[in-house]
XYZ file of C-alpha atoms in Angstrom:
528
model
C 4.644 -134.698 12.765
C 7.198 -137.552 13.313
C 9.871 -137.621 15.987
C 12.564 -136.341 13.655
C 10.438 -133.434 12.501
C 9.661 -132.552 16.098
C 13.355 -132.446 16.958
C 14.132 -130.306 13.927
C 11.404 -127.820 15.018
C 12.966 -127.733 18.475
C 16.458 -127.083 17.123
C 15.165 -124.329 14.874
C 13.361 -122.762 17.840
C 16.590 -122.911 19.833
C 18.597 -121.353 17.071
C 16.054 -118.608 16.634
C 16.172 -117.915 20.328
C 19.995 -117.654 20.246
C 19.829 -115.188 17.345
C 16.936 -113.133 18.735
C 17.510 -110.127 20.967
C 17.208 -111.032 24.595
C 16.908 -107.428 25.906
C 13.282 -107.855 26.941
C 14.056 -111.312 28.399
C 17.018 -109.889 30.412
C 14.753 -107.245 31.938
C 12.062 -109.740 32.829
C 11.874 -110.360 36.611
C 11.428 -113.739 38.189
C 7.631 -113.376 38.194
C 7.545 -112.523 34.522
C 9.662 -115.531 33.719
C 7.483 -117.959 35.670
C 4.298 -116.505 34.289
C 5.828 -116.366 30.830
C 5.584 -119.219 28.418
C 7.667 -121.713 26.526
C 8.994 -119.181 24.036
C 10.359 -116.749 26.685
C 11.792 -119.479 28.861
C 13.498 -121.124 25.885
C 14.940 -117.807 24.752
C 16.406 -117.236 28.149
C 17.841 -120.732 28.325
C 19.299 -120.381 24.831
C 20.970 -117.160 25.905
C 22.420 -118.742 29.034
C 20.335 -116.455 31.219
C 18.268 -119.291 32.679
C 18.663 -123.046 33.321
C 15.991 -125.669 33.591
C 17.281 -126.406 37.114
C 16.796 -122.796 38.224
C 13.400 -122.526 36.512
C 12.255 -125.751 38.152
C 13.571 -124.573 41.500
C 11.672 -121.317 41.202
C 8.429 -123.132 40.437
C 8.940 -125.444 43.436
C 9.462 -122.422 45.653
C 6.294 -120.848 44.251
C 4.392 -124.008 45.035
C 5.617 -123.808 48.636
C 4.731 -120.132 48.884
C 1.418 -120.007 47.034
C 0.052 -123.508 46.923
C 1.004 -124.762 50.395
C 1.155 -121.399 52.166
C -0.252 -117.851 51.527
C -3.495 -118.245 49.686
C -3.131 -122.036 49.863
C -4.572 -122.961 46.448
C -3.929 -126.650 47.145
C -3.573 -127.538 43.490
C -0.596 -129.861 43.894
C -1.144 -133.365 45.285
C 2.494 -134.577 45.058
C 5.910 -133.249 44.113
C 8.216 -135.336 42.009
C 11.324 -135.935 44.181
C 13.392 -136.373 41.004
C 12.313 -133.104 39.363
C 15.586 -131.273 39.949
C 17.633 -134.245 38.857
C 15.703 -134.400 35.565
C 16.171 -130.671 35.125
C 19.922 -130.957 35.549
C 20.026 -133.673 32.938
C 18.119 -131.429 30.479
C 20.647 -128.680 31.166
C 23.507 -131.072 30.497
C 22.011 -132.081 27.205
C 21.484 -128.424 26.255
C 25.198 -127.800 26.860
C 25.909 -130.668 24.505
C 23.497 -129.095 21.959
C 21.220 -132.101 22.206
C 17.844 -130.208 22.165
C 14.887 -132.515 22.028
C 12.323 -129.939 20.986
C 10.386 -126.886 22.268
C 9.583 -128.495 25.609
C 13.279 -129.252 26.384
C 13.758 -128.376 30.103
C 10.205 -126.987 30.519
C 8.430 -127.837 33.826
C 5.118 -129.707 33.422
C 2.470 -130.915 35.879
C 0.315 -134.025 35.349
C -3.204 -134.596 36.625
C -3.112 -137.408 39.241
C -4.920 -139.986 37.120
C -1.970 -140.164 34.626
C 0.479 -143.027 35.351
C 4.158 -142.308 35.976
C 6.680 -145.069 36.517
C 8.641 -143.090 39.099
C 8.480 -142.394 42.828
C 5.084 -140.672 42.598
C 1.780 -142.387 43.098
C -1.081 -142.465 40.636
C -4.320 -142.405 42.515
C -7.161 -140.439 40.909
C -7.383 -138.754 44.314
C -8.586 -141.908 46.014
C -7.154 -143.336 49.240
C -7.743 -146.821 47.662
C -4.682 -146.147 45.497
C -2.632 -144.005 47.908
C 1.015 -145.024 47.689
C 0.411 -147.172 44.591
C 3.004 -146.651 41.899
C 2.226 -147.410 38.339
C 4.015 -150.270 36.492
C 5.016 -148.013 33.695
C 4.532 -144.521 32.246
C 1.361 -143.571 30.406
C 2.080 -143.166 26.744
C 1.616 -139.384 26.854
C 4.064 -139.168 29.793
C 6.665 -141.194 27.861
C 6.270 -138.779 24.936
C 6.633 -135.742 27.199
C 9.804 -137.203 28.747
C 11.165 -137.940 25.236
C 10.415 -134.291 24.309
C 12.514 -133.065 27.239
C 9.780 -131.973 29.579
C 10.525 -131.982 33.321
C 7.646 -133.642 35.212
C 7.577 -131.729 38.483
C 4.531 -133.172 40.166
C 0.926 -134.272 40.101
C -2.156 -132.114 40.451
C -5.264 -132.650 42.544
C -8.518 -133.463 40.844
C -12.149 -134.250 41.477
C -11.860 -137.773 42.842
C -12.268 -140.492 40.174
C -12.460 -137.681 37.652
C -15.838 -136.575 39.138
C -17.462 -139.910 38.329
C -18.173 -140.826 41.965
C -21.262 -139.051 43.145
C -24.319 -137.208 41.854
C -23.697 -134.565 44.553
C -19.932 -134.178 44.266
C -17.853 -131.060 44.844
C -15.466 -130.511 42.000
C -11.863 -130.227 42.916
C -12.139 -132.311 46.095
C -10.533 -135.637 46.581
C -10.031 -137.721 49.741
C -6.281 -137.819 49.133
C -5.869 -134.185 48.144
C -8.586 -132.208 49.796
C -10.097 -129.134 48.086
C -8.426 -127.113 45.329
C -9.438 -123.415 45.455
C -9.913 -120.978 42.587
C -7.085 -118.440 42.343
C -9.527 -115.776 41.070
C -11.745 -116.114 44.201
C -10.703 -118.512 46.893
C -14.174 -119.301 47.992
C -15.219 -120.387 44.479
C -14.834 -123.585 42.576
C -12.324 -124.451 39.820
C -14.765 -126.836 38.159
C -13.327 -130.192 37.236
C -12.272 -132.709 37.058
C -8.881 -131.187 36.044
C -9.232 -128.737 38.858
C -5.711 -128.875 40.154
C -4.253 -128.528 36.642
C -6.364 -125.452 35.994
C -5.586 -123.773 39.321
C -1.918 -124.560 39.159
C -1.328 -123.033 35.738
C -3.564 -120.060 36.486
C -1.436 -119.449 39.664
C 1.871 -119.894 37.674
C 3.044 -123.091 39.487
C 4.449 -124.597 36.299
C 4.681 -123.659 32.645
C 2.250 -126.352 31.406
C -0.125 -128.960 32.816
C -1.839 -132.006 31.415
C -5.566 -132.451 32.099
C -7.957 -135.206 31.092
C -11.497 -134.989 29.812
C -14.478 -137.274 29.431
C -17.024 -134.427 29.239
C -15.856 -130.949 30.161
C -12.982 -131.845 32.425
C -10.356 -129.890 30.512
C -12.391 -127.131 28.899
C -14.504 -126.207 31.894
C -11.692 -125.711 34.451
C -9.658 -124.028 31.751
C -12.416 -121.562 31.056
C -13.124 -120.904 34.720
C -9.452 -120.431 35.548
C -8.727 -118.169 32.619
C -6.718 -120.600 30.550
C -6.401 -122.142 27.142
C -7.538 -125.782 27.117
C -7.501 -128.249 24.298
C -9.659 -131.439 24.284
C -8.316 -133.253 21.236
C -10.017 -135.623 18.832
C -10.456 -139.051 20.451
C -7.404 -141.090 19.435
C -5.056 -138.207 18.644
C -3.442 -138.877 22.105
C -3.136 -142.307 23.570
C -5.303 -143.327 26.487
C -2.931 -145.989 27.702
C -1.914 -145.498 31.325
C -4.676 -142.942 32.203
C -7.031 -144.022 34.948
C -10.239 -144.261 32.897
C -13.831 -143.383 33.000
C -14.746 -144.371 29.479
C -12.695 -145.306 26.472
C -15.344 -143.864 24.041
C -14.764 -140.352 25.356
C -11.618 -140.162 27.525
C -8.622 -138.135 26.331
C -5.740 -136.149 27.826
C -5.011 -132.625 26.673
C -2.974 -129.476 27.356
C -3.851 -126.653 29.778
C -1.790 -123.521 29.363
C -1.649 -119.771 29.698
C -1.463 -119.253 25.960
C -2.497 -120.923 22.738
C 1.141 -121.109 21.685
C 2.117 -123.098 24.784
C -0.904 -125.423 24.380
C 0.051 -125.980 20.724
C 3.580 -126.994 21.588
C 2.437 -129.372 24.213
C -0.226 -131.029 22.065
C 2.412 -131.678 19.381
C 4.670 -133.305 21.968
C 1.981 -135.630 23.273
C 0.266 -136.663 20.025
C 1.154 -139.841 18.198
C 0.215 -143.451 17.572
C 0.454 -146.078 20.326
C 0.389 -149.753 19.508
C -1.359 -150.347 22.809
C -4.268 -148.087 21.906
C -6.054 -149.007 18.637
C -7.867 -145.659 18.518
C -4.546 -143.894 17.801
C -3.989 -145.801 14.520
C -5.454 -142.856 12.693
C -3.678 -140.220 14.772
C -2.825 -137.242 12.632
C -0.196 -135.472 14.667
C 1.052 -132.229 13.230
C 3.233 -129.190 13.789
C 0.532 -127.297 15.552
C 2.862 -124.320 16.093
C 2.715 -123.772 12.303
C -1.013 -123.028 12.748
C -0.250 -119.914 14.944
C -1.288 -117.288 12.396
C -2.935 -113.960 13.407
C -4.874 -114.030 10.089
C -6.377 -117.484 10.827
C -9.948 -116.088 11.211
C -9.931 -114.302 7.859
C -12.649 -115.831 5.678
C -13.755 -118.417 8.199
C -17.448 -119.310 8.477
C -18.296 -119.753 12.198
C -21.542 -121.146 13.417
C -22.693 -119.325 16.539
C -24.417 -122.107 18.527
C -27.287 -120.106 19.798
C -28.836 -122.995 21.763
C -25.783 -122.668 24.116
C -26.363 -118.958 24.782
C -29.024 -117.346 26.935
C -28.040 -118.962 30.243
C -26.400 -115.970 31.929
C -26.897 -112.406 30.636
C -23.463 -111.224 31.840
C -21.794 -114.099 29.972
C -23.851 -113.294 26.905
C -22.659 -109.709 27.112
C -19.036 -110.893 27.067
C -19.780 -113.211 24.186
C -21.352 -110.431 22.185
C -18.039 -108.566 22.401
C -16.238 -111.780 21.388
C -18.392 -112.196 18.322
C -17.573 -108.574 17.291
C -13.883 -109.394 17.483
C -14.326 -112.468 15.399
C -16.079 -110.425 12.715
C -13.428 -107.693 12.928
C -10.783 -110.346 12.293
C -12.478 -111.423 9.099
C -14.823 -114.202 10.143
C -18.332 -114.641 8.821
C -20.810 -115.483 11.536
C -23.899 -117.651 11.012
C -26.471 -118.200 13.735
C -27.138 -121.940 14.106
C -28.430 -124.524 16.580
C -26.558 -127.745 17.228
C -29.240 -130.363 16.621
C -30.300 -133.285 18.876
C -28.212 -132.282 21.862
C -30.973 -133.574 24.242
C -31.116 -136.965 22.610
C -28.076 -138.380 24.397
C -28.403 -136.938 27.890
C -29.292 -140.234 29.594
C -27.500 -142.566 27.204
C -24.201 -140.768 27.684
C -24.283 -141.523 31.430
C -25.214 -145.168 30.736
C -22.216 -145.616 28.417
C -19.905 -144.014 30.945
C -21.097 -146.346 33.736
C -20.713 -149.475 31.616
C -17.233 -148.463 30.386
C -16.086 -147.166 33.780
C -16.655 -150.662 35.285
C -14.868 -152.501 32.498
C -12.017 -149.997 31.906
C -11.134 -149.495 35.547
C -10.608 -153.204 36.042
C -8.430 -153.339 32.969
C -6.290 -150.379 34.165
C -5.818 -151.786 37.634
C -4.713 -155.156 36.282
C -2.179 -153.644 33.919
C -0.869 -150.594 35.687
C -1.597 -151.200 39.393
C -1.523 -154.948 39.912
C -0.562 -154.518 43.591
C -3.377 -152.121 44.439
C -5.671 -153.150 47.355
C -8.652 -152.996 44.966
C -8.991 -154.897 41.675
C -12.378 -153.792 40.363
C -15.320 -151.572 40.830
C -17.026 -153.778 43.446
C -13.924 -153.803 45.564
C -13.579 -150.038 45.234
C -17.163 -149.550 46.439
C -16.458 -151.826 49.465
C -13.231 -149.965 50.225
C -15.091 -146.635 50.325
C -17.699 -148.067 52.661
C -15.052 -149.298 55.050
C -13.291 -145.943 54.958
C -16.414 -143.758 54.745
C -15.181 -141.293 57.428
C -12.304 -140.255 55.124
C -13.671 -141.071 51.692
C -17.255 -139.922 52.052
C -17.428 -137.064 54.574
C -19.342 -134.800 52.166
C -20.918 -136.927 49.452
C -21.397 -140.576 48.495
C -20.486 -142.837 45.653
C -23.760 -143.279 43.739
C -22.020 -143.459 40.351
C -19.571 -146.091 41.567
C -22.412 -148.186 42.881
C -24.425 -147.829 39.663
C -21.339 -148.777 37.601
C -20.667 -151.860 39.769
C -24.230 -153.010 39.014
C -23.796 -152.782 35.231
C -23.172 -155.828 33.069
C -20.547 -156.305 30.413
C -19.797 -154.359 27.200
C -21.573 -157.069 25.191
C -24.990 -156.157 26.641
C -27.435 -154.816 24.128
C -28.424 -151.892 26.361
C -24.795 -150.701 26.255
C -24.459 -151.170 22.488
C -27.691 -149.380 21.818
C -26.722 -146.442 24.120
C -23.323 -146.063 22.407
C -24.872 -146.140 18.978
C -27.391 -143.515 20.034
C -24.636 -141.255 21.388
C -22.557 -141.463 18.208
C -25.483 -140.993 15.878
C -26.882 -137.846 17.495
C -23.567 -136.249 18.433
C -21.842 -136.904 15.106
C -23.844 -137.545 11.944
C -27.062 -135.897 13.191
C -25.234 -133.411 15.463
C -21.963 -131.572 14.804
C -21.450 -133.079 11.318
C -24.981 -132.147 10.236
C -24.869 -128.505 11.288
C -21.412 -127.945 9.933
C -22.292 -129.546 6.577
C -25.607 -127.718 6.195
C -24.032 -124.304 6.908
C -20.617 -124.941 5.333
C -18.865 -124.107 8.621
C -15.178 -124.134 9.683
C -16.120 -124.323 13.345
C -18.808 -123.781 15.998
C -18.401 -121.096 18.660
C -20.180 -120.623 21.939
C -19.414 -119.699 25.581
C -17.454 -122.581 27.116
C -19.095 -122.300 30.553
C -20.328 -119.731 33.045
C -18.230 -118.106 35.749
C -17.060 -119.987 38.835
C -19.653 -120.864 41.454
C -19.293 -120.763 45.196
C -17.940 -124.096 46.565
C -20.780 -125.708 48.501
C -20.231 -128.923 50.484
C -23.875 -129.061 51.492
C -25.566 -128.869 48.056
C -22.706 -129.922 45.853
C -21.744 -128.360 42.525
C -23.825 -125.603 40.861
C -22.959 -126.233 37.262
C -23.481 -123.578 34.703
C -24.621 -124.238 31.158
C -21.686 -125.803 29.366
C -20.767 -126.335 25.701
C -18.655 -129.417 26.396
C -21.001 -132.299 25.652
C -21.414 -132.217 21.859
C -17.655 -132.446 21.169
C -17.074 -134.794 24.178
C -19.687 -137.320 23.107
C -18.697 -137.118 19.487
C -15.023 -137.412 20.292
C -14.299 -134.196 18.352
C -11.787 -131.464 19.190
C -12.661 -128.477 21.397
C -10.440 -125.486 22.168
C -11.308 -122.852 24.751
C -9.559 -119.475 25.094
C -10.005 -116.637 27.566
C -12.833 -114.256 26.489
C -13.169 -111.770 29.339
C -14.498 -111.551 32.880
C -17.832 -111.523 34.612
C -17.658 -109.855 38.014
C -13.915 -110.446 38.000
C -14.251 -114.139 37.156
C -12.885 -115.567 33.842
C -15.086 -116.908 31.070
C -13.954 -118.673 27.910
C -14.881 -118.808 24.225
C -15.068 -122.259 22.592
C -14.095 -123.365 19.110
C -15.391 -126.800 18.108
C -14.838 -128.637 14.849
C -14.904 -131.956 13.134
C -12.543 -134.863 13.689
C -8.810 -133.999 13.518
C -9.362 -130.260 12.892
C -7.054 -129.285 15.819
C -4.754 -127.201 13.686
C -7.586 -125.132 12.242
C -9.191 -124.577 15.705
C -5.815 -123.684 17.212
C -5.199 -121.093 14.468
C -8.584 -119.469 15.026
C -8.198 -119.517 18.809
C -4.707 -117.896 18.383
C -6.005 -115.149 16.171
C -8.733 -114.343 18.662
C -6.324 -114.526 21.629
C -3.857 -112.144 19.915
C -6.619 -109.741 19.038
C -7.907 -109.550 22.583
C -5.226 -110.668 25.105
C -7.878 -111.074 27.798
C -5.960 -113.193 30.226
C -4.592 -111.568 33.372
C -2.926 -113.204 36.365
C -5.115 -113.896 39.424
C -4.652 -111.891 42.624
C -6.038 -114.565 44.962
C -8.865 -112.623 46.631
C -10.783 -114.371 49.404
C -13.988 -113.517 47.475
C -15.283 -111.211 44.762
C -18.218 -108.785 44.955
C -20.794 -108.396 42.147
C -20.055 -105.469 39.988
C -22.962 -103.194 38.829
C -23.802 -103.441 35.198
């Protein structure tokens, strides 16, 4: 969808909101408004019952009361000091009937590896970049601003997007500390978009942007009871995002509903002359895909080689599969082939590209940073080990620093291997052989206890096939295991976001599993 079409959609949404009854909205209390989504908030603003300034103010108060006090989620690493000013400008434009689209005046949080040319830093959680302001906005940030979004702050993350140590603790960074899971404060949010997941689960903004190389959107979304979309590589620009690897990195929406995620994806998608991968970007009106009948007649491959890791998760997934069938889908048991053939080569590619891509980012977006490349970052951490490495080391950074250039045959062979077995002899093969519309599987297991001694305790995850292939992946809440959220994944071929969003929406509307967290200190196992 082009810019003009996006604005038209926004104006239509605004007009519909003005015409619609606002009785339910008028009765909604402050909590319901903050936990509500784009549609409710826009309806209230269209009816002059809410302003962007008051909505932003309420979220900032909630951050003070929940994130920095009370349960102390610690999801927010920095507040935008210009947030209220931006919100007032969006209100002024609304009064002048200059609506930019569905996100006009809507508060949004960004993961702290996404560059903003404002008074906030962009650090990837590292003290090496503390206080460093980006030379310009990331492309996705520029598009969000153009769409009328109010950027209210940055979220904490696993430092360097969890590409620092083999024994890391997800959700911890030297700059931000530890983000805690709103569904059980002693448990992990997964990562690396930990703060984005925890913040939206706790209702600290309407929407958040995460980034993913392999699992960093869909895993924390699943574990925090959210909708997460990892788009096709190249649908969204990578420009201005602190990288791990250009062959797998992408930003994506994290939201409390499929509808909200669809609106956000539409706002961020589009070609960027600075990112050649976006030349084939096929942005669309993803809100048009929100059809309750979207599962009718669909052939879904149940990826059985991603089941059987946790009996309680499997029990929830069995219920999910029944819902899919009841909504008209035909289920076919399949196995995604060759998933073990790129375990090692995926890591090799990430290390090679991390070294090269980080240097390029620092040169262009952070030329005044105290480090200019991977070797200097490794040395910075050694000099500041008491603050940077109190719990775990930097094995991945050291291994990346030792890699050669992207012209080395070892890198080229590893990349070719990844793409062969994840695409043509992976997802493409199984979908073609079984004539599938999508693959489905549990996204991840439930949240694990945070453990600074042993590091993360990862569950079996369905993230890698789509991540390595660069294909889209949507996760949606699918129930609870001992009070902890789990998600159902929909994965498809390149640029099938609209189809996946439609199916995820139909499932979401048939189940409505998501419920707000209560911030317990811990959860107790429930008898079967």
